[in-house]
PDB file of C-alpha atoms and ligand atoms in Angstrom:
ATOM      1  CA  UNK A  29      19.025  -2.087  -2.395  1.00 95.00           C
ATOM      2  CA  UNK A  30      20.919   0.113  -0.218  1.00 96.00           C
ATOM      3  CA  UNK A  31      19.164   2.574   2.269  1.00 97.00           C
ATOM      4  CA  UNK A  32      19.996   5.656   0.004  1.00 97.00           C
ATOM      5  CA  UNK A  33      18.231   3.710  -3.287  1.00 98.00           C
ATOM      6  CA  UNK A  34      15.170   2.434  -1.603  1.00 98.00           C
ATOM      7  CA  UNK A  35      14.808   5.778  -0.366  1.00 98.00           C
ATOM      8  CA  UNK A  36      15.322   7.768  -4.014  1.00 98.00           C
ATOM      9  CA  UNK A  37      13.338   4.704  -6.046  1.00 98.00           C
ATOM     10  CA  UNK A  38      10.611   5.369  -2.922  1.00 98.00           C
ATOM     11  CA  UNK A  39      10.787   9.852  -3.566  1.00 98.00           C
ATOM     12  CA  UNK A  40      10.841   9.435  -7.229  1.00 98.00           C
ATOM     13  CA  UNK A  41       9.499   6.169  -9.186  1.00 98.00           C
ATOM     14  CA  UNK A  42      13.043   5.723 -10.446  1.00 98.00           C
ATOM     15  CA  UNK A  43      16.461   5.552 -10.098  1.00 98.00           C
ATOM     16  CA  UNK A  44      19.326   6.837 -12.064  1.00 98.00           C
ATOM     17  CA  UNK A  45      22.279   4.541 -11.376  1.00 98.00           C
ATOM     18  CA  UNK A  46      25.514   6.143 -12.527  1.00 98.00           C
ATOM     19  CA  UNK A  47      28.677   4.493 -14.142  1.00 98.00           C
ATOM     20  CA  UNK A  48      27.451   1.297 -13.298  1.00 98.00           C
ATOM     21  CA  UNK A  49      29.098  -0.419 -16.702  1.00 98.00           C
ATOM     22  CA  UNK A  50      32.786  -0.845 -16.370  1.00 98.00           C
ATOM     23  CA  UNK A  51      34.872   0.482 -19.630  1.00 98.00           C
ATOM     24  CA  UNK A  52      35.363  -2.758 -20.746  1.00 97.00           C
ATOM     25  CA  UNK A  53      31.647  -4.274 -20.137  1.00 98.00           C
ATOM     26  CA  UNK A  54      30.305  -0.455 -21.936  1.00 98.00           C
ATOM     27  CA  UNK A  55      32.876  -1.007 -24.729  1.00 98.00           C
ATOM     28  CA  UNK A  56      31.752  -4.654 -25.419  1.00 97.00           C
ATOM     29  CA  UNK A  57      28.302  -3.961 -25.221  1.00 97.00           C
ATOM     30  CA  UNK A  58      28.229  -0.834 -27.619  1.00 97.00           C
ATOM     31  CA  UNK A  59      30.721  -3.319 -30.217  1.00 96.00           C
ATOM     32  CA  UNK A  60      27.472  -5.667 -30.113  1.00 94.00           C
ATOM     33  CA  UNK A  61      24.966  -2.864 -30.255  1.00 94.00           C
ATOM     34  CA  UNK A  62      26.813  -2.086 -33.202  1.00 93.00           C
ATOM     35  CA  UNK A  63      26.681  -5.166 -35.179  1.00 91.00           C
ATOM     36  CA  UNK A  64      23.394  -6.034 -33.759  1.00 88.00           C
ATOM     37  CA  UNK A  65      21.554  -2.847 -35.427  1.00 85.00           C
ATOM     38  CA  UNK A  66      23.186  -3.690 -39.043  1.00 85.00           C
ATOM     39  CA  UNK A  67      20.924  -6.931 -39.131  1.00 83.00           C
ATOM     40  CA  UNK A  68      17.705  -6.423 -40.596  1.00 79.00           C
ATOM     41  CA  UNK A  69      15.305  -6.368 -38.044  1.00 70.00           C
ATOM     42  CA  UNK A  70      13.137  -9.063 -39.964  1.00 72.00           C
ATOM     43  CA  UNK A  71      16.594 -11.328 -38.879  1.00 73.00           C
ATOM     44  CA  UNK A  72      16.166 -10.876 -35.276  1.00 69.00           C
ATOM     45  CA  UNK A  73      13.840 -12.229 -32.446  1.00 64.00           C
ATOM     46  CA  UNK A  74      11.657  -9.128 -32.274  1.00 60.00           C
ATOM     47  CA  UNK A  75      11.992  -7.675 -28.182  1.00 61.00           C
ATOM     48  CA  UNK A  76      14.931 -10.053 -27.794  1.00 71.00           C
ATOM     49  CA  UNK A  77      17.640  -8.314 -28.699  1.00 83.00           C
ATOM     50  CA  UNK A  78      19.596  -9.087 -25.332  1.00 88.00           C
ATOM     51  CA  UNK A  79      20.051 -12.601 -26.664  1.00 87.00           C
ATOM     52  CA  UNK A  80      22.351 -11.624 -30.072  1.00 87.00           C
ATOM     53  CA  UNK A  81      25.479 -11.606 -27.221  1.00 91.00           C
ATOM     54  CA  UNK A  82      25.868 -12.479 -24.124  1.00 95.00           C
ATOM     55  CA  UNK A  83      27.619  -9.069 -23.250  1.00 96.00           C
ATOM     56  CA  UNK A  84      24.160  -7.634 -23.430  1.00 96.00           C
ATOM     57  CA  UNK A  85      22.844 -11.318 -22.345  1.00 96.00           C
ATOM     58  CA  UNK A  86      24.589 -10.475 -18.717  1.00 97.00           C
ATOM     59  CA  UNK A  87      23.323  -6.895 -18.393  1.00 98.00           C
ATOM     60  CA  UNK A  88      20.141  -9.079 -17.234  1.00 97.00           C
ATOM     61  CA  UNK A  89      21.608  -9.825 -14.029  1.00 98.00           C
ATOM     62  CA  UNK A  90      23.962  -7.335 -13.520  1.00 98.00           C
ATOM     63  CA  UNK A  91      25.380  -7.233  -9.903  1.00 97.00           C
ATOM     64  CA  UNK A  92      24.347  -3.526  -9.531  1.00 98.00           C
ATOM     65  CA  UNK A  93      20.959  -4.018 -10.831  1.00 98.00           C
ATOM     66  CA  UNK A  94      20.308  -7.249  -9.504  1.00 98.00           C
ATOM     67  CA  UNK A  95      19.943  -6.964  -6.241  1.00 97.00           C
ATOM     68  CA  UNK A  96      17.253  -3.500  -6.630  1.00 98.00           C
ATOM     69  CA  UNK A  97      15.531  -6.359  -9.527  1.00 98.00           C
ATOM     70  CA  UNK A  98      15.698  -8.529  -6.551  1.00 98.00           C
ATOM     71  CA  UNK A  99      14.018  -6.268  -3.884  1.00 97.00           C
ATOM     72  CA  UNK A 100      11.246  -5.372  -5.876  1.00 98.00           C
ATOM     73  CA  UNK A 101       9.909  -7.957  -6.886  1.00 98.00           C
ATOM     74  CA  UNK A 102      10.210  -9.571  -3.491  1.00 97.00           C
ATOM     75  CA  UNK A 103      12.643 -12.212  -4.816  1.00 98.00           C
ATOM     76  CA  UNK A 104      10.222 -13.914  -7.610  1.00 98.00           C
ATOM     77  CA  UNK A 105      11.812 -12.231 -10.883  1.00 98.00           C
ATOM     78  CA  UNK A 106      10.914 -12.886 -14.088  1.00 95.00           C
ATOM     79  CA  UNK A 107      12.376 -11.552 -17.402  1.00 94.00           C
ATOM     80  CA  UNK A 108      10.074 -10.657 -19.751  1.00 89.00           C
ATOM     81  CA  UNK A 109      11.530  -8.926 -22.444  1.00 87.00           C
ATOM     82  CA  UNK A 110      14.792  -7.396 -23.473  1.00 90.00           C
ATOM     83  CA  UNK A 111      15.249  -5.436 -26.519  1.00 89.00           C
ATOM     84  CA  UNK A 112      17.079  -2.621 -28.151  1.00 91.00           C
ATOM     85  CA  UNK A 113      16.135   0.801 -28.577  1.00 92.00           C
ATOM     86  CA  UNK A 114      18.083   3.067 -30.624  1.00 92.00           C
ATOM     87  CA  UNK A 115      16.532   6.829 -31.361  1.00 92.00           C
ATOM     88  CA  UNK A 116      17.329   8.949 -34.108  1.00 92.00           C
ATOM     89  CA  UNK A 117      16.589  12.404 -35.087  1.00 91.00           C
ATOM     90  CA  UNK A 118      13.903  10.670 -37.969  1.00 90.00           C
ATOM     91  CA  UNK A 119      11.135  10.181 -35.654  1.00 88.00           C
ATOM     92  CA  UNK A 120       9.656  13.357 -35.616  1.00 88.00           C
ATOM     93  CA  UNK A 121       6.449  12.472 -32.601  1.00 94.00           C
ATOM     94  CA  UNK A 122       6.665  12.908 -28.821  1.00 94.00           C
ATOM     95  CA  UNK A 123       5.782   9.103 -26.929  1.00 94.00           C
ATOM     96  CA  UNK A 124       3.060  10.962 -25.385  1.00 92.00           C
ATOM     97  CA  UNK A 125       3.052   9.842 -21.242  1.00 94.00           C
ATOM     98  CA  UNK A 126       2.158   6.993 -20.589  1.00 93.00           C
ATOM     99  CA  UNK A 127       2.584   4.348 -17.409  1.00 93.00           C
ATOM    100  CA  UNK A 128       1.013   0.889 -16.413  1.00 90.00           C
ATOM    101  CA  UNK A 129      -1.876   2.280 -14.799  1.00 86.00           C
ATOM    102  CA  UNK A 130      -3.714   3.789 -17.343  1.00 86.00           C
ATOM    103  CA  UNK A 131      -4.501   1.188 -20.611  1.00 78.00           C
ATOM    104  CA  UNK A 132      -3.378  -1.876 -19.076  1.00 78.00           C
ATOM    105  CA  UNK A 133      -5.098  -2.053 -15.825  1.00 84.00           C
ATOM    106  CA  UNK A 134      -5.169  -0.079 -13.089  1.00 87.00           C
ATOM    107  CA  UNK A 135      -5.885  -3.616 -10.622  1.00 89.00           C
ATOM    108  CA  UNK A 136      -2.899  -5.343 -12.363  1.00 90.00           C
ATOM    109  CA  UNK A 137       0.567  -3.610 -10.796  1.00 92.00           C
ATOM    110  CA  UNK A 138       1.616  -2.528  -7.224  1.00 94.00           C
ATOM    111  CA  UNK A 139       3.862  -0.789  -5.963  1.00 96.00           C
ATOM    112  CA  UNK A 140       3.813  -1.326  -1.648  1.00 96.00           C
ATOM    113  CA  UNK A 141       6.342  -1.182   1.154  1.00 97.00           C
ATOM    114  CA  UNK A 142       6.454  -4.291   3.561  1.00 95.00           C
ATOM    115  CA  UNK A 143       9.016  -4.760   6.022  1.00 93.00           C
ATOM    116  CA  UNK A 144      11.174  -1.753   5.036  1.00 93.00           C
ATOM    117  CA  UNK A 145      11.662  -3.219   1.538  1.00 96.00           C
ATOM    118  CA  UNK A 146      10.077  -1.951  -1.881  1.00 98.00           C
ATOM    119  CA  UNK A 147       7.706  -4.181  -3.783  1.00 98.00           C
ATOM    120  CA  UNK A 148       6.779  -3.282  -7.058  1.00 96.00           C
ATOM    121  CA  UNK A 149       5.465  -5.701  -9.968  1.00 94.00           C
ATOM    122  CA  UNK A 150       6.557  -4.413 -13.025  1.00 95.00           C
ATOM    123  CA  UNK A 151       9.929  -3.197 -13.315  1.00 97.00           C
ATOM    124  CA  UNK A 152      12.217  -1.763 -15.977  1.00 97.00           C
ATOM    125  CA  UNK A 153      15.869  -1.342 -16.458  1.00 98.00           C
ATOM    126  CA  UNK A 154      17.077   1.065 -19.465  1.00 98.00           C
ATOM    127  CA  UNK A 155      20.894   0.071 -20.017  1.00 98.00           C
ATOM    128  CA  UNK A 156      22.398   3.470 -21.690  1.00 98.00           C
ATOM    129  CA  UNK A 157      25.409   2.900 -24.339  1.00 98.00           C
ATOM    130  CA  UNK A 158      25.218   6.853 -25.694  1.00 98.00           C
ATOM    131  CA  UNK A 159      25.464  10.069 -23.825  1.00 98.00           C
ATOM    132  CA  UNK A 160      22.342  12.088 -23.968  1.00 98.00           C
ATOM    133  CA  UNK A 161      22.813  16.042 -23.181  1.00 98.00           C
ATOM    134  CA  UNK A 162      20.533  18.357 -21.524  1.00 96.00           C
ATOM    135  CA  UNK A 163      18.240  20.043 -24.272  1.00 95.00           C
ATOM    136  CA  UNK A 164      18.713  16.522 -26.894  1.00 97.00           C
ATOM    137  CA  UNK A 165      15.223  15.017 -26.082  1.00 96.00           C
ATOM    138  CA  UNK A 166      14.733  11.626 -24.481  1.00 97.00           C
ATOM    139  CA  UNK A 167      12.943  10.214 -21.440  1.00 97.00           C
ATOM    140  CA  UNK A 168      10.851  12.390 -19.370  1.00 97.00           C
ATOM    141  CA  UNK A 169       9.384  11.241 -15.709  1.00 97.00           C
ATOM    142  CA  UNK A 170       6.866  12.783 -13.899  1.00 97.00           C
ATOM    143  CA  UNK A 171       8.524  11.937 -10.475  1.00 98.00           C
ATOM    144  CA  UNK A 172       6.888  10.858  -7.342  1.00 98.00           C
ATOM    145  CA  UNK A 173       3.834   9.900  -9.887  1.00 97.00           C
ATOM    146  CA  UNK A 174       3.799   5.832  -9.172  1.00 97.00           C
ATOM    147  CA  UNK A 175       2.007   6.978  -6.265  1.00 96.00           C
ATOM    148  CA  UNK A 176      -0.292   9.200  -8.135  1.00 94.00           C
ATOM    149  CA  UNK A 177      -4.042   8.602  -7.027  1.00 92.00           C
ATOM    150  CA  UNK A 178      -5.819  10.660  -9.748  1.00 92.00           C
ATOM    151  CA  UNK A 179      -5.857  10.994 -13.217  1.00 90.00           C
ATOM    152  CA  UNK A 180      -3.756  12.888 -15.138  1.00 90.00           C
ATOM    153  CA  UNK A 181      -5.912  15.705 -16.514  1.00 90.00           C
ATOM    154  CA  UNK A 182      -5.736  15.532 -20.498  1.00 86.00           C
ATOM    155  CA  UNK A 183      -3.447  17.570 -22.253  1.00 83.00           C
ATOM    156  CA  UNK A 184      -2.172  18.930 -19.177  1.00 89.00           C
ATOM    157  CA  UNK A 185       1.834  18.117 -20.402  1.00 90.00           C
ATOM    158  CA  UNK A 186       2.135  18.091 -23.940  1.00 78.00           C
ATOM    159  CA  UNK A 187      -0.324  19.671 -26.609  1.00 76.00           C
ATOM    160  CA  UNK A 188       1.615  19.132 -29.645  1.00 86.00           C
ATOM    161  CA  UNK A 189       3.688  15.735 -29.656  1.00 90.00           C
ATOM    162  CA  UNK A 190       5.132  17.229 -32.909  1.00 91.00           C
ATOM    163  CA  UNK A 191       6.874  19.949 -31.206  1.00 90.00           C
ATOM    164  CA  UNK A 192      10.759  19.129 -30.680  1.00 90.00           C
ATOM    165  CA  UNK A 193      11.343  21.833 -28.310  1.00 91.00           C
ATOM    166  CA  UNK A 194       8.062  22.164 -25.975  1.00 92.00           C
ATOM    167  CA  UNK A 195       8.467  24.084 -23.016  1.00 92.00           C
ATOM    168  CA  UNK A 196       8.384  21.595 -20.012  1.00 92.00           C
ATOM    169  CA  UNK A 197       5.937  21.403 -17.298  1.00 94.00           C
ATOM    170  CA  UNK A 198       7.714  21.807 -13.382  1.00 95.00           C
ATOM    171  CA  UNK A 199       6.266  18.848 -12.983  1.00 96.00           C
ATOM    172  CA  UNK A 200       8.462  17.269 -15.629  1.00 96.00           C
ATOM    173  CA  UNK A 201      11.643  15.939 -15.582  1.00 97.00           C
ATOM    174  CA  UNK A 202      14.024  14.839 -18.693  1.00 97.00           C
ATOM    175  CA  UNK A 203      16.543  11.934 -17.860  1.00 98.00           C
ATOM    176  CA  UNK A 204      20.310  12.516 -19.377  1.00 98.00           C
ATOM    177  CA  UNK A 205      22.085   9.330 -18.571  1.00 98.00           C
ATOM    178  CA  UNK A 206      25.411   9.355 -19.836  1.00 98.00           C
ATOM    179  CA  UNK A 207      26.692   5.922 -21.714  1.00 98.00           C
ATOM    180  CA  UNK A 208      27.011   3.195 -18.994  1.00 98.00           C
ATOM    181  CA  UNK A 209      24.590   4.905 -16.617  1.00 98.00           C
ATOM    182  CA  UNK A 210      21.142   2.976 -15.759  1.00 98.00           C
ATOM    183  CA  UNK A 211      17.693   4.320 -15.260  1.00 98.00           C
ATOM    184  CA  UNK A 212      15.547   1.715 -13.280  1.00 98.00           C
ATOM    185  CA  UNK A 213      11.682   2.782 -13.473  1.00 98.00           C
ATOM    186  CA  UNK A 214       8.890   1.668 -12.332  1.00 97.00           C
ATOM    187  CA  UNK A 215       6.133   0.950 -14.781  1.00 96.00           C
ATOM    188  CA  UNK A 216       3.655   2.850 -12.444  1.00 96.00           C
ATOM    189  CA  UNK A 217       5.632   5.784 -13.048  1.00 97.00           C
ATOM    190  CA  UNK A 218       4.320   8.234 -15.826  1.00 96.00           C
ATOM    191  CA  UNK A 219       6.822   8.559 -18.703  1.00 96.00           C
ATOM    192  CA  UNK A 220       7.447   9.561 -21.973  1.00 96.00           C
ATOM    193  CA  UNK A 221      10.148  10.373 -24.492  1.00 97.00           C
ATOM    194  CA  UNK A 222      10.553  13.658 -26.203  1.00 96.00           C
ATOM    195  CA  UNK A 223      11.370  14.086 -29.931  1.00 96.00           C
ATOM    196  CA  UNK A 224      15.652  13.269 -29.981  1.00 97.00           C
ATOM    197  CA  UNK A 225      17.282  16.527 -31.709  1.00 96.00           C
ATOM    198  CA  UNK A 226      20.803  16.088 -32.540  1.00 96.00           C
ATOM    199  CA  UNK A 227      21.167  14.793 -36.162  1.00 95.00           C
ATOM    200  CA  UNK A 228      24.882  13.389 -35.426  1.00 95.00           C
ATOM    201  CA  UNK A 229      23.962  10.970 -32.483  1.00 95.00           C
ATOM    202  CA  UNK A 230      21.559   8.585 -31.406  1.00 95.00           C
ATOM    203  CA  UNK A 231      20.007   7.463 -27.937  1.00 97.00           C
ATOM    204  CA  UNK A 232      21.105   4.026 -27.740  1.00 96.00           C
ATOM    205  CA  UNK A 233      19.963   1.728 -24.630  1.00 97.00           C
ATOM    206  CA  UNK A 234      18.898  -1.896 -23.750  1.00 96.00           C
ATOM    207  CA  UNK A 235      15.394  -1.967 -22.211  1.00 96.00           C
ATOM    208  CA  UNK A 236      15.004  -4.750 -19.993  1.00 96.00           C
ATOM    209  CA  UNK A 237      11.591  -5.604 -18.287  1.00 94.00           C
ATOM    210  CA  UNK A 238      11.145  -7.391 -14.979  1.00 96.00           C
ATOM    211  CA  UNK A 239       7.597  -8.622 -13.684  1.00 95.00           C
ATOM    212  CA  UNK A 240       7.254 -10.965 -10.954  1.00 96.00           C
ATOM    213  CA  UNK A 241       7.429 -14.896 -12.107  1.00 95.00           C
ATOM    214  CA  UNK A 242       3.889 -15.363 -11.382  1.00 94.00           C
ATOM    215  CA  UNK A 243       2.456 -12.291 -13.525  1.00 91.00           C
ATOM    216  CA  UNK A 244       0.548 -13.651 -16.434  1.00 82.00           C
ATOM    217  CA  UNK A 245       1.464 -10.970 -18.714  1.00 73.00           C
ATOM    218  CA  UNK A 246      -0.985  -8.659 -20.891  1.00 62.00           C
ATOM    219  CA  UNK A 247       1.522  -8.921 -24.586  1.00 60.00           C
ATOM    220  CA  UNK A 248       2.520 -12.431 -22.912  1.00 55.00           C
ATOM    221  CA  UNK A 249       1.612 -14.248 -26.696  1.00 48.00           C
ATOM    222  CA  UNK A 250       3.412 -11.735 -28.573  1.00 51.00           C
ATOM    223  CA  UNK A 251       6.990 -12.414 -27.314  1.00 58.00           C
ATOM    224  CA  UNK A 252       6.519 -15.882 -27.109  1.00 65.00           C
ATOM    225  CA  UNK A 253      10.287 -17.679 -26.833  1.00 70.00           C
ATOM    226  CA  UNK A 254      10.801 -19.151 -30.171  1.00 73.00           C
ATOM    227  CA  UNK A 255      13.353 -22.243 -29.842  1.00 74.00           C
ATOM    228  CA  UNK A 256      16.334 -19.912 -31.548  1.00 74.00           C
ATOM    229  CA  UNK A 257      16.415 -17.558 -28.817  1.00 77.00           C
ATOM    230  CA  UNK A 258      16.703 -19.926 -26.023  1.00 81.00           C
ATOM    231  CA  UNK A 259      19.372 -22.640 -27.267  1.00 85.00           C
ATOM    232  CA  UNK A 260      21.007 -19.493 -27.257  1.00 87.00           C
ATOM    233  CA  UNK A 261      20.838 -18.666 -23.592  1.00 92.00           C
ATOM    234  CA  UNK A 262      22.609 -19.234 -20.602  1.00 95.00           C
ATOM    235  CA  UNK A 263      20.623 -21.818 -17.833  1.00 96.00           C
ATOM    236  CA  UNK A 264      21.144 -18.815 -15.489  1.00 97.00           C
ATOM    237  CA  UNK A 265      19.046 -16.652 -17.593  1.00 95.00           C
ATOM    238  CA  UNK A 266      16.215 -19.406 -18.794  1.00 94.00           C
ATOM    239  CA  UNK A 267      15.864 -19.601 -15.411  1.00 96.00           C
ATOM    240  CA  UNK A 268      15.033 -15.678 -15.058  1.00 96.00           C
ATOM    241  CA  UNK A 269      12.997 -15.937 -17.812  1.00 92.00           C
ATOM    242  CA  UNK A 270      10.758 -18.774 -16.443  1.00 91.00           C
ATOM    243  CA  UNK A 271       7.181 -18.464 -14.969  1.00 92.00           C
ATOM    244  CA  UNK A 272       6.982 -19.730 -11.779  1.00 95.00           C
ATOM    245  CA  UNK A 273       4.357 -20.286  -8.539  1.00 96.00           C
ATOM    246  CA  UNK A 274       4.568 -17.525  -5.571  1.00 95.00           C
ATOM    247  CA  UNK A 275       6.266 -19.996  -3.504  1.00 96.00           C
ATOM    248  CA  UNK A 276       8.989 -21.214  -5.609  1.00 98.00           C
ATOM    249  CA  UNK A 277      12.658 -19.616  -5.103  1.00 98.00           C
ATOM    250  CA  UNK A 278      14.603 -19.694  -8.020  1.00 98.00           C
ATOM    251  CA  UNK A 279      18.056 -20.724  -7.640  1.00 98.00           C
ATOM    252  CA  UNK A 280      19.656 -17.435  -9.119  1.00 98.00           C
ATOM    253  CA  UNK A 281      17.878 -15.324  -6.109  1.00 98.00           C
ATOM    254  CA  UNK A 282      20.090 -17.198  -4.245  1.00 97.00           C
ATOM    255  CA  UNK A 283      23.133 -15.347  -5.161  1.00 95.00           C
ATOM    256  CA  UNK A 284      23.798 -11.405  -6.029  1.00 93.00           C
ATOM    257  CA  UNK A 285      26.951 -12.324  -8.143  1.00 95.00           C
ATOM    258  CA  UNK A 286      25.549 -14.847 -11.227  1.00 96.00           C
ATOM    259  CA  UNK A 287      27.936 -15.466 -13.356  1.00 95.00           C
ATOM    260  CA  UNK A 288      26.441 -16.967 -17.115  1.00 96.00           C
ATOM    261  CA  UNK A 289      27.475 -20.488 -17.842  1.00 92.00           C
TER     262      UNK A 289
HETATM  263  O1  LIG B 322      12.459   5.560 -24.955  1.00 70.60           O
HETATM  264  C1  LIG B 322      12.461   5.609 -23.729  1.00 70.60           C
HETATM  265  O2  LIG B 322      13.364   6.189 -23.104  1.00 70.60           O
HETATM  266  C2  LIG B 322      11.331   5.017 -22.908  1.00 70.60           C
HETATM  267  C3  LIG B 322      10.580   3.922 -23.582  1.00 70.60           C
HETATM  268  C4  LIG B 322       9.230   3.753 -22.952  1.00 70.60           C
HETATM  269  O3  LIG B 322       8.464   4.650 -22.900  1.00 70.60           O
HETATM  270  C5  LIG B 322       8.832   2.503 -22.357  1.00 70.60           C
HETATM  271  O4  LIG B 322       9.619   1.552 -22.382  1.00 70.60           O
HETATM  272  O5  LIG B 322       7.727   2.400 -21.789  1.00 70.60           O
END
């Protein structure tokens, strides 16, 4: 991570990385998104997505995200999901807030600093292939919250999660990442995603989730790797995807470049 990241990701919870897809890696990755959300979704690997190409296959390890995946989880990275999101105007709720802490454990994920690095043990990367525009909806962050120490009083945000236009708490922030931009988050950091407005566009991104190798994960039996999905995939990523002990170093840690074979 460079000094200015580590110190944002440190402020905030998150980091918005701009223009980090090239034109040609954005174009090839929207041409898959494309084809990818014709299939029915009874046809695809539910939260595996990333595997129908490996355009979106290499957004896993991409060398601007790779080496923040790296940092924070010390160097012990595990993938454990990738999948698609695409949000239309049709889904008329708020996702009320929401973050690791609360419903899955508050013992289970960390978020430290040791030795003027980040550690953090559930990570996740939100690959954007649309534009979204101030006032259209989308992800909201309470920033600064993965440090939060209390609990966040009921009802203090939003009191009707049918509402498409709710008047946002101070507190509140709404993400617009423009198509090619990333938004890396840490699960400890209170989120949620408002109701999308514009009937002519959709939010499309590639949600990628990071834990360390050696987190035995909560939904771990309901994404196990059927055989389909990983003939399909690269060694490189297998290797990503693979639980591991604390003190093994996987081989693709080694590098910040990986290039899929
Ligand atoms: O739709 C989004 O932008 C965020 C999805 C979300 O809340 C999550 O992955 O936890």
């Amino acid at each position: 991570m460079t000094p200015t990241q580590r110190y944002l990701f440190d402020l905030n919870g998150y980091l918005h990385l701009k223009n980090v897809l090239s034109g040609t890696e954005l174009k090839e990755a929207q041409d898959t998104v494309e084809r990818c959300i014709k299939i029915p979704p009874d046809q695809l690997p539910h939260g595996w997505n990333f595997s129908f190409d490996k355009s979106l296959e290499a957004l896993t390890m991409h060398p601007v995200t790779w080496p923040i995946i790296k940092e924070l989880s010390d160097d012990k990275p595990r993938l454990n999901r990738g999948s698609l999101a695409v949000d239309t105007h049709e889904k008329a709720s708020i996702t009320p807030l929401h973050c690791a802490r609360e419903g899955q454990g508050w013992q289970t994920r960390r978020y430290e600093v040791k030795n003027r690095r980040i550690f953090c043990n559930d990570i996740v990367a939100f690959f954007y292939f649309t534009d979204v525009y101030p006032g259209d909806g989308g992800l909201v962050v309470v920033p600064g919250s993965h440090k939060s120490e209390f609990q966040r009083p009921e009802g203090l945000f939003f009191l009707d999660l049918s509402d498409p236009n709710p008047k946002l708490h101070p507190a509140l922030k709404n993400i617009t990442p423009q198509a090619g931009d990333v938004i890396v988050l840490s699960e400890l950091t209170t989120h949620g995603v408002l109701i999308w407005k514009p009937k002519d566009r959709d939010r499309r991104f590639l949600l990628l989730r990071y834990k360390t190798q050696y987190f035995q994960d909560e939904q771990g039996e309901r994404y196990v790797y059927g055989q389909e999905l990983l003939g399909r995939l690269s060694p490189e990523t297998l290797e990503l995807m693979a639980y591991a002990s604390y003190q093994h170093t996987k081989e693709i840690v080694k590098h910040d470049v990986i290039h899929l074979s």
